[in-house]
Structure formats: C-alpha cells, structure tokens
Coordinates of C-alpha atoms and ligand atoms in Angstrom, one line a residue:
M1 CA 49.1 160.0 -13.2
L2 CA 45.5 160.4 -13.2
N3 CA 44.6 157.2 -15.4
Q4 CA 46.6 155.4 -12.8
L5 CA 44.9 156.7 -10.1
E6 CA 41.9 155.6 -11.9
E7 CA 43.0 152.3 -12.5
L8 CA 44.1 151.9 -8.7
K9 CA 40.7 152.9 -7.5
L10 CA 38.7 150.5 -9.9
N11 CA 41.1 147.5 -8.8
A12 CA 40.7 148.5 -5.1
L13 CA 37.1 148.5 -5.5
Q14 CA 36.8 145.4 -7.4
E15 CA 38.7 143.5 -4.8
L16 CA 37.0 144.9 -2.1
K17 CA 33.9 142.7 -3.1
D18 CA 35.7 139.5 -2.8
V19 CA 36.9 140.3 0.9
N20 CA 34.3 138.4 3.3
D21 CA 36.2 138.7 6.6
I22 CA 37.7 141.0 9.0
K23 CA 41.1 139.8 8.3
G24 CA 40.6 140.5 4.5
L25 CA 39.5 143.9 5.2
G26 CA 42.7 144.5 7.2
S27 CA 44.9 143.3 4.7
W28 CA 42.9 145.2 2.0
R29 CA 43.6 148.4 4.2
V30 CA 46.9 148.1 4.2
R31 CA 47.4 147.0 0.9
Y32 CA 45.7 149.9 -0.6
L33 CA 45.6 153.0 2.0
G34 CA 48.5 151.8 4.0
R35 CA 51.9 153.9 4.5
K36 CA 53.4 151.7 1.7
S37 CA 50.6 151.6 -0.9
N38 CA 50.7 153.2 -4.1
L39 CA 47.9 155.8 -3.2
T40 CA 50.3 156.6 -0.3
K41 CA 53.1 156.9 -2.6
V42 CA 51.1 159.4 -5.1
L43 CA 50.3 161.5 -2.3
R44 CA 53.8 161.9 -1.3
S45 CA 55.3 162.6 -4.5
L46 CA 52.6 165.4 -4.9
A47 CA 55.2 167.9 -3.6
S48 CA 57.5 167.2 -6.8
L49 CA 55.0 167.9 -9.2
P50 CA 54.6 171.2 -11.2
L51 CA 51.8 173.4 -9.3
E52 CA 49.2 173.0 -11.9
E53 CA 49.7 169.3 -12.0
R54 CA 49.9 168.9 -8.2
K55 CA 46.5 170.8 -7.8
V56 CA 44.7 168.4 -10.3
V57 CA 46.5 165.2 -9.1
G58 CA 46.3 166.2 -5.6
A59 CA 42.5 166.7 -5.7
R60 CA 42.0 163.5 -7.5
A61 CA 44.2 161.4 -5.2
N62 CA 42.3 162.8 -2.2
Q63 CA 39.3 162.1 -3.9
V64 CA 40.2 158.5 -4.6
K65 CA 41.7 158.0 -0.9
V66 CA 37.9 159.3 0.3
D67 CA 36.3 157.0 -1.9
L68 CA 38.5 154.1 -0.8
E69 CA 37.9 154.7 2.9
E70 CA 34.1 154.9 2.1
G71 CA 34.4 151.7 0.3
L72 CA 35.8 150.2 3.2
R73 CA 33.4 151.4 5.7
Q74 CA 30.3 150.2 3.5
R75 CA 31.9 146.7 2.9
E76 CA 32.5 146.6 6.5
R77 CA 28.9 147.2 7.4
V78 CA 27.5 144.8 4.7
L79 CA 30.0 142.2 6.2
Q80 CA 28.4 143.3 10.0
E81 CA 25.0 142.6 8.8
A82 CA 25.9 139.3 7.6
R83 CA 27.3 138.6 11.0
L84 CA 30.6 137.5 9.4
V85 CA 32.5 140.2 10.9
V86 CA 32.3 142.1 14.3
S87 CA 33.6 145.3 15.5
A88 CA 36.8 144.9 17.6
K89 CA 34.8 145.6 20.9
E90 CA 32.3 142.9 20.2
E91 CA 32.7 139.5 21.1
P92 CA 32.6 137.6 18.3
I93 CA 30.7 134.7 20.8
D94 CA 28.7 135.9 23.7
V95 CA 29.9 133.1 25.9
T96 CA 27.4 134.5 28.8
L97 CA 24.3 133.7 26.6
P98 CA 22.7 130.6 28.4
G99 CA 22.8 127.3 26.1
R100 CA 20.4 126.2 23.9
P101 CA 18.3 123.6 25.7
F102 CA 18.9 120.2 24.8
P103 CA 16.0 117.8 25.1
I104 CA 17.0 115.0 27.4
G105 CA 14.6 111.9 28.0
H106 CA 13.8 110.2 31.3
L107 CA 13.1 106.5 32.0
H108 CA 9.6 105.4 31.6
P109 CA 7.5 105.4 34.8
I110 CA 7.3 101.6 34.7
T111 CA 11.4 101.3 34.4
Q112 CA 11.7 103.7 37.1
T113 CA 9.4 101.8 39.4
L114 CA 11.2 98.5 38.3
Y115 CA 14.8 100.0 39.0
E116 CA 13.3 101.1 42.3
I117 CA 12.2 97.5 43.5
C118 CA 15.3 95.9 42.3
D119 CA 17.3 98.6 44.4
I120 CA 15.3 97.5 47.8
F121 CA 15.6 93.9 47.1
V122 CA 19.6 94.4 46.3
S123 CA 20.0 95.9 49.8
M124 CA 18.4 93.2 51.2
G125 CA 20.8 90.5 49.6
F126 CA 19.1 89.5 46.3
Q127 CA 20.5 89.2 43.0
V128 CA 18.5 90.5 39.8
V129 CA 18.1 87.6 37.3
E130 CA 16.3 87.5 34.1
G131 CA 14.8 84.9 31.6
P132 CA 13.4 84.4 28.3
E133 CA 9.8 86.0 27.3
V134 CA 9.5 83.2 24.7
E135 CA 9.1 80.3 27.0
W136 CA 8.9 76.6 27.1
D137 CA 5.3 75.3 28.2
Y138 CA 7.7 73.5 30.8
Y139 CA 9.0 76.1 32.5
N140 CA 5.8 78.3 32.6
F141 CA 3.7 75.5 33.6
E142 CA 4.8 72.2 34.2
A143 CA 7.7 72.9 36.2
L144 CA 5.5 74.7 38.6
N145 CA 3.0 72.3 39.0
I146 CA 0.6 73.1 36.4
P147 CA -0.1 70.2 34.1
K148 CA -2.0 70.2 31.1
E149 CA -5.7 70.2 31.7
H150 CA -4.7 71.9 35.2
P151 CA -7.5 74.7 35.8
A152 CA -4.9 77.3 36.8
R153 CA -4.0 77.3 33.3
D154 CA -7.3 78.6 32.4
T155 CA -6.5 81.9 34.4
M156 CA -3.5 82.6 32.4
S157 CA -4.2 82.1 28.5
T158 CA -1.3 82.8 26.5
S159 CA 0.1 83.3 22.9
W160 CA 1.2 80.2 21.6
I161 CA 4.2 80.3 19.5
D162 CA 4.2 76.6 18.8
F163 CA 1.4 74.7 20.3
E164 CA 2.1 71.0 19.0
T165 CA 5.7 69.8 18.3
D166 CA 5.9 66.9 16.2
S167 CA 9.2 66.0 18.1
G168 CA 7.3 65.8 21.2
E169 CA 9.0 68.6 22.6
S170 CA 7.2 71.0 25.0
P171 CA 5.4 73.4 23.1
M172 CA 6.7 77.1 23.2
L173 CA 4.8 80.3 24.7
L174 CA 5.2 83.8 25.4
R175 CA 5.4 83.4 29.4
T176 CA 2.5 84.5 31.5
H177 CA 4.5 85.3 34.6
T178 CA 8.0 85.7 35.7
T179 CA 7.8 82.6 37.8
S180 CA 9.0 81.0 34.8
V181 CA 12.4 82.3 35.8
T182 CA 12.3 80.6 39.3
A183 CA 11.9 77.3 37.4
R184 CA 14.8 77.8 35.6
I185 CA 16.7 79.3 38.7
A186 CA 16.0 76.2 40.5
E187 CA 17.3 74.1 37.8
T188 CA 20.7 76.1 37.1
V189 CA 21.9 78.0 40.4
P190 CA 22.9 75.9 43.4
P191 CA 21.3 77.0 46.7
P192 CA 21.6 79.6 48.8
I193 CA 19.4 81.2 46.3
R194 CA 18.2 84.8 46.7
V195 CA 17.1 86.3 43.3
V196 CA 14.5 88.6 42.0
E197 CA 13.4 88.3 38.6
P198 CA 11.8 91.0 36.5
G199 CA 10.5 91.4 33.3
R200 CA 7.8 91.5 30.7
V201 CA 4.8 88.7 30.7
Y202 CA 2.0 88.6 28.1
R203 CA -1.8 87.2 28.6
Y204 CA -4.1 86.8 25.9
E205 CA -6.9 89.0 26.7
A206 CA -8.5 92.2 25.6
S207 CA -7.3 95.4 27.0
D208 CA -9.0 97.7 29.2
A209 CA -8.3 100.1 32.1
T210 CA -6.7 97.8 34.2
H211 CA -5.5 95.1 31.7
T212 CA -3.1 94.9 28.8
P213 CA -2.0 91.9 26.7
M214 CA 1.8 92.6 27.5
F215 CA 2.6 93.7 31.3
Y216 CA 5.4 93.8 33.9
Q217 CA 6.2 91.6 36.9
I218 CA 8.9 90.7 39.2
D219 CA 9.1 87.4 41.2
G220 CA 11.5 86.7 44.0
F221 CA 12.9 83.1 44.7
V222 CA 14.9 82.5 48.3
V223 CA 16.3 78.8 48.9
D224 CA 18.5 78.3 51.8
K225 CA 18.7 76.1 54.9
G226 CA 16.1 76.6 57.5
V227 CA 14.2 79.3 55.7
T228 CA 10.9 79.8 57.3
I229 CA 7.6 81.7 56.6
S230 CA 8.7 84.4 58.8
E231 CA 11.5 85.1 56.4
L232 CA 8.9 85.4 53.6
K233 CA 7.3 87.7 55.9
G234 CA 9.9 90.0 57.1
T235 CA 11.0 90.5 53.6
L236 CA 7.8 91.4 52.2
F237 CA 6.9 93.9 55.1
E238 CA 10.3 95.7 54.8
F239 CA 9.7 95.8 50.9
A240 CA 6.2 97.4 51.5
R241 CA 7.6 99.7 54.2
R242 CA 10.2 101.0 51.8
F243 CA 7.9 101.2 48.9
F244 CA 4.5 102.6 50.2
G245 CA 6.0 104.4 53.3
E246 CA 7.0 103.7 56.7
N247 CA 3.5 103.6 58.3
R248 CA 1.7 101.5 55.4
K249 CA -0.1 98.6 57.2
V250 CA 0.0 95.4 55.3
R251 CA -2.0 92.1 55.5
F252 CA -1.6 88.5 54.9
R253 CA -4.2 86.2 54.0
C254 CA -4.3 82.6 52.5
D255 CA -4.3 82.2 48.9
Y256 CA -3.8 79.4 46.5
F257 CA -0.8 79.0 43.8
P258 CA 0.1 75.7 42.5
F259 CA 3.4 76.1 42.9
V260 CA 3.8 77.3 46.6
E261 CA 2.6 75.6 49.7
P262 CA 1.0 77.2 52.0
G263 CA 0.3 80.2 49.6
V264 CA -0.3 83.8 50.7
E265 CA -1.6 87.0 49.4
M266 CA -0.2 90.4 50.5
A267 CA -2.3 93.4 51.0
I268 CA -1.4 97.0 51.8
E269 CA -3.8 99.4 53.3
C270 CA -5.8 101.8 50.7
L271 CA -3.3 104.3 49.8
L272 CA -6.4 106.6 48.8
C273 CA -8.8 106.2 51.5
G274 CA -6.3 104.7 54.3
G275 CA -8.4 102.0 55.0
K276 CA -11.9 103.3 55.2
G277 CA -13.1 102.1 52.1
C278 CA -13.4 103.9 48.7
R279 CA -13.7 103.3 44.9
L280 CA -9.9 102.6 44.5
C281 CA -10.1 99.6 47.0
G282 CA -13.7 98.5 46.3
N283 CA -14.6 99.6 49.5
T284 CA -12.7 97.0 51.2
G285 CA -9.9 99.3 52.4
W286 CA -7.1 96.9 51.1
I287 CA -5.5 96.7 48.0
E288 CA -3.8 93.4 46.8
I289 CA -0.2 93.8 45.5
L290 CA 1.3 90.0 45.5
G291 CA 1.3 86.7 45.6
A292 CA 3.6 84.4 47.8
G293 CA 4.4 81.5 49.6
M294 CA 6.7 78.6 50.5
T295 CA 7.9 76.9 47.6
H296 CA 6.3 73.5 46.9
P297 CA 8.7 70.7 47.3
Q298 CA 8.1 69.1 43.9
V299 CA 8.9 72.5 42.4
L300 CA 12.4 72.5 44.2
Q301 CA 12.7 68.5 43.4
R302 CA 12.3 69.0 39.8
G303 CA 14.9 71.7 39.9
G304 CA 17.1 69.3 41.7
I305 CA 17.1 70.8 45.0
D306 CA 16.5 68.3 48.0
P307 CA 13.5 69.7 49.9
E308 CA 14.5 67.7 52.9
V309 CA 17.8 69.6 53.0
Y310 CA 16.7 73.4 52.0
T311 CA 13.4 75.3 52.2
S312 CA 12.3 78.0 49.9
F313 CA 9.9 81.1 49.8
A314 CA 8.8 83.0 46.5
F315 CA 6.7 85.9 45.6
G316 CA 5.4 87.3 42.5
M317 CA 3.8 90.8 41.9
G318 CA 2.9 93.3 39.0
I319 CA 4.8 96.0 38.7
D320 CA 2.4 98.3 36.5
R321 CA 0.0 98.3 39.2
L322 CA 2.3 100.1 41.7
P323 CA 3.0 103.4 39.9
M324 CA -0.7 103.4 39.3
L325 CA -1.3 103.3 43.0
R326 CA 1.2 105.8 43.8
H327 CA 0.1 108.4 41.3
Q328 CA -3.4 107.6 41.1
I329 CA -3.6 106.5 37.3
D330 CA -6.8 104.9 36.9
D331 CA -5.8 103.3 32.9
T332 CA -3.1 101.1 32.8
R333 CA -3.2 101.5 28.8
L334 CA -1.7 105.1 29.2
F335 CA 1.9 103.4 30.1
Y336 CA 1.9 101.9 26.7
S337 CA 0.2 104.6 24.7
S338 CA 3.5 106.5 24.0
D339 CA 1.8 109.9 24.9
L340 CA 4.4 112.3 25.8
R341 CA 2.0 114.2 27.5
F342 CA 1.3 111.5 30.0
L343 CA 5.0 110.4 30.0
R344 CA 6.6 113.7 31.0
Q345 CA 4.9 113.9 34.2
F346 CA 7.0 111.2 35.6
Ligands
DAH401 N1 2.7 83.8 39.1 C1 1.7 84.5 39.7 C2 0.6 85.3 39.1 O1 1.2 85.7 37.8 C3 2.3 85.2 41.0 C4 3.0 84.7 42.0 C5 2.2 83.8 43.2 C6 4.4 84.5 42.0 C7 3.0 83.3 44.2 C8 5.1 83.7 42.9 C9 4.2 83.2 44.0 O2 6.3 83.6 43.2 O3 5.0 82.3 45.0 O4 -0.4 85.5 39.3

C-alpha cells in the first residue's frame, strides 16, 4: 500500500511537469486529487484497515495529498509567472487597455496641395487629366509655338532622352512643363474642353533653395464657343480666393508665352507682409504665381480645333511654390529630402 502511494505520488508529480495551461491543471487535479482518484480511494479504504496499518498508511496518504496539493499550487504559480495561466478572477485579455499606436502615414504636402487645387477646379466643372513625363519634343515645344532655335527653349533646358533620331522622328525629352498635356488634349478631345493637367516636370538645372531639377506643375485648358479673357480672369480670381483666402488681392499683368496671345501673369498680394514689401516678395508686395493667356490660334489649329469657331484660354503654375508660401518654407529641397522631421509637420 505504501509503495503504491509512493508510486502514485511520483507519477502525479512527473505528469504535473508537463502541464502547461489552466485546463491541464484542472484535469490533473481531477485525476489525482478528485473524488474518483486513487488517492481518495486509498483514504476512503483506511477505515477497513487494521489500526496499526491504518495509522501508517493514513499518515502517508495524507502527506501525499499535502504534497500533491503543494505541487499543484507551485505549478500554478510558475505558469502564472509565464503568463500562460491566469487566475479565474483575472480577465485573460484586458479589453480596456488602449491599443498599441499603429503608425499611419499621410500624404506628402505637395500631394495634399495638388489634391486641393484639383478639388477647387473640379468644383468649377473641370476634369483632371494626365500625360506622359517622357514626352516628344513635338508636344513639349513644337505644338506650342516653340520651334527649334526659338529663344523660349533657352528658358527651359531639359534632359534629352533621345536627341537625334535616325528615322526623322521628333526627339524625346523629359517634359519641361505640363503645357505639353494641353497640346495632347487639343489633339484628342473634341471641344468643349475644361481640364486641369497636374504632374511632374523636369528642368536641367542645378538645385538651390528655389529650384529642383524635378518639380510639380498644373496647367489648365478651356475651349468652348465664346470663351473670353473675362472667363479666364473670373476662373483664376475664384481659384486664388479659394486657395489663399477671401480677401487676398490679385493682380494681372501682361506677360509673354509663345502659346498664348495675349499672355498674362497673375500675382497675389504678399502673404507675409500683406503688400507692404518684404524679403519674401522682393519688396514689391506681390508674388507671381502663374502664367496664363488666350490660347494661340495656331496651337488650336495644330490640335485640329477651328479657332474661327472656338476660343480658348490656358494657364499654368508651379505647385511646390504654393505650400512654400502658405507655410513660409524657405527651401524647396526640403520637399524632396524625405526628412520625416520636416514631412510630419503637415
Ligand atoms: N508652361 C509655362 C511655364 O512652365 C506656364 C504657362 C504659362 C502655362 C501660360 C500656360 C500658360 O498654360 O497659358 O513657365
């Protein structure tokens, strides 16, 4: 009987070592300490034993019971520490704990600006269209009244992909302005047209605080019967009010672009000094933000649009400049440096 008890204890403790969860502890308890367990049977049978034997076996059996109970408690503690088991009162998962922060990014400030500009024009009935960044010389220059040897080419030196082609095709380049999309749209979309054309453009120049070899522009192109320069002004005034604020003053002056006639430049009252003159506006009180004009009849004609029937206006502006003005950022290279300390501020 004593041997049997010893064996029972050894087996039980051996098995306990392999118990790794609360469920396992429960069934181990039932098996070794429960009503139907061998130990309980031994304890129950004590009454039928002769007195001497009853004393010895009884003491031993009770000791085994104490040892097993102690073993159980110990194992429970070990598992608790290892967080595999929790006492019944404790919730296995504290659902009231705040979740772990999950880092979510946001749109780049230039993309945010681009979307905002598009939204304003879309609300005025414009569609958003895109064109290729690797462009034929034809759409970037020729179609826009900038033939080879035209001095306007000097203001926009680009990276050539394919300068001379044997087959006599127009050479390929990285587009210098999104006005190339205007030339494409004129060719492919029948009027009435009302589009904005955002995208990346490239210039072959060294970068400094106000220049990068790649930047963003958005052009606009409107073609319809009876479109006049007053619609051009109305559209761009409205844009400036919506983007820079209700009371922002706007100024138009004559300017020259080969693909429009007449051409204008639009400036807004300086955001920093309110028109008094400061470093930001070069003491003029005004900041130029875009070029525009009535599309040249030859540009329409090249696209297959009859300038006797339709009139048209166009405009184009740099996008990077706008968040710079708004947030008083003095170096455009910050937008392209991938420095999260800068980007997180927007
Ligand atoms: N493409 C010109 C530039 O990059 C800007 C421009 C001026 C676009 C007048 C236009 C426009 O559509 O009508 O400097």
